[in-house]
Amino acid sequence: MNKELKKMMKNFESDSTGRNRYNDFLFHCFTTFEKSIKLNKSKKRINKYNNMRQDLINYLIANEKEITLELSK
């Protein structure tokens, strides 16, 4: 796992459990990048954050069990 993901996990708080907690975390990651995209005016940076967000979401979906275990700690 990369530093960004670990940082997001530390900042993430949810009362949900199991699958709902995982879904809440996906939403948290998406909205975190969405805020960064909206704050930037440069198309280059917007594209960078879009790519980072898509890569992260793909990683989270591909490694659902691992992420769920990390979130349950």
Coordinates of C-alpha atoms in Angstrom, one line a residue, residues 11-40:
N11 CA -8.2 10.0 8.5
F12 CA -11.2 7.8 7.8
E13 CA -13.8 7.4 10.5
S14 CA -17.0 5.4 10.2
D15 CA -19.5 3.7 12.5
S16 CA -20.3 1.1 9.8
T17 CA -19.0 -2.4 9.8
G18 CA -17.9 -4.9 7.1
R19 CA -19.0 -4.2 3.6
N20 CA -20.7 -0.9 4.5
R21 CA -17.4 0.3 6.0
Y22 CA -15.5 -0.6 2.8
N23 CA -18.1 1.2 0.7
D24 CA -17.9 4.3 3.0
F25 CA -14.1 4.2 2.6
L26 CA -14.4 4.1 -1.2
F27 CA -16.7 7.1 -1.0
H28 CA -14.2 8.9 1.3
C29 CA -11.4 8.3 -1.1
F30 CA -13.4 9.5 -4.1
T31 CA -14.5 12.7 -2.3
T32 CA -11.0 13.5 -1.1
F33 CA -9.7 13.5 -4.6
E34 CA -12.8 15.4 -5.8
K35 CA -12.0 18.2 -3.4
S36 CA -8.5 18.4 -4.7
I37 CA -9.7 18.5 -8.3
K38 CA -12.2 21.3 -7.6
L39 CA -9.5 23.4 -5.9
N40 CA -7.2 23.3 -8.8

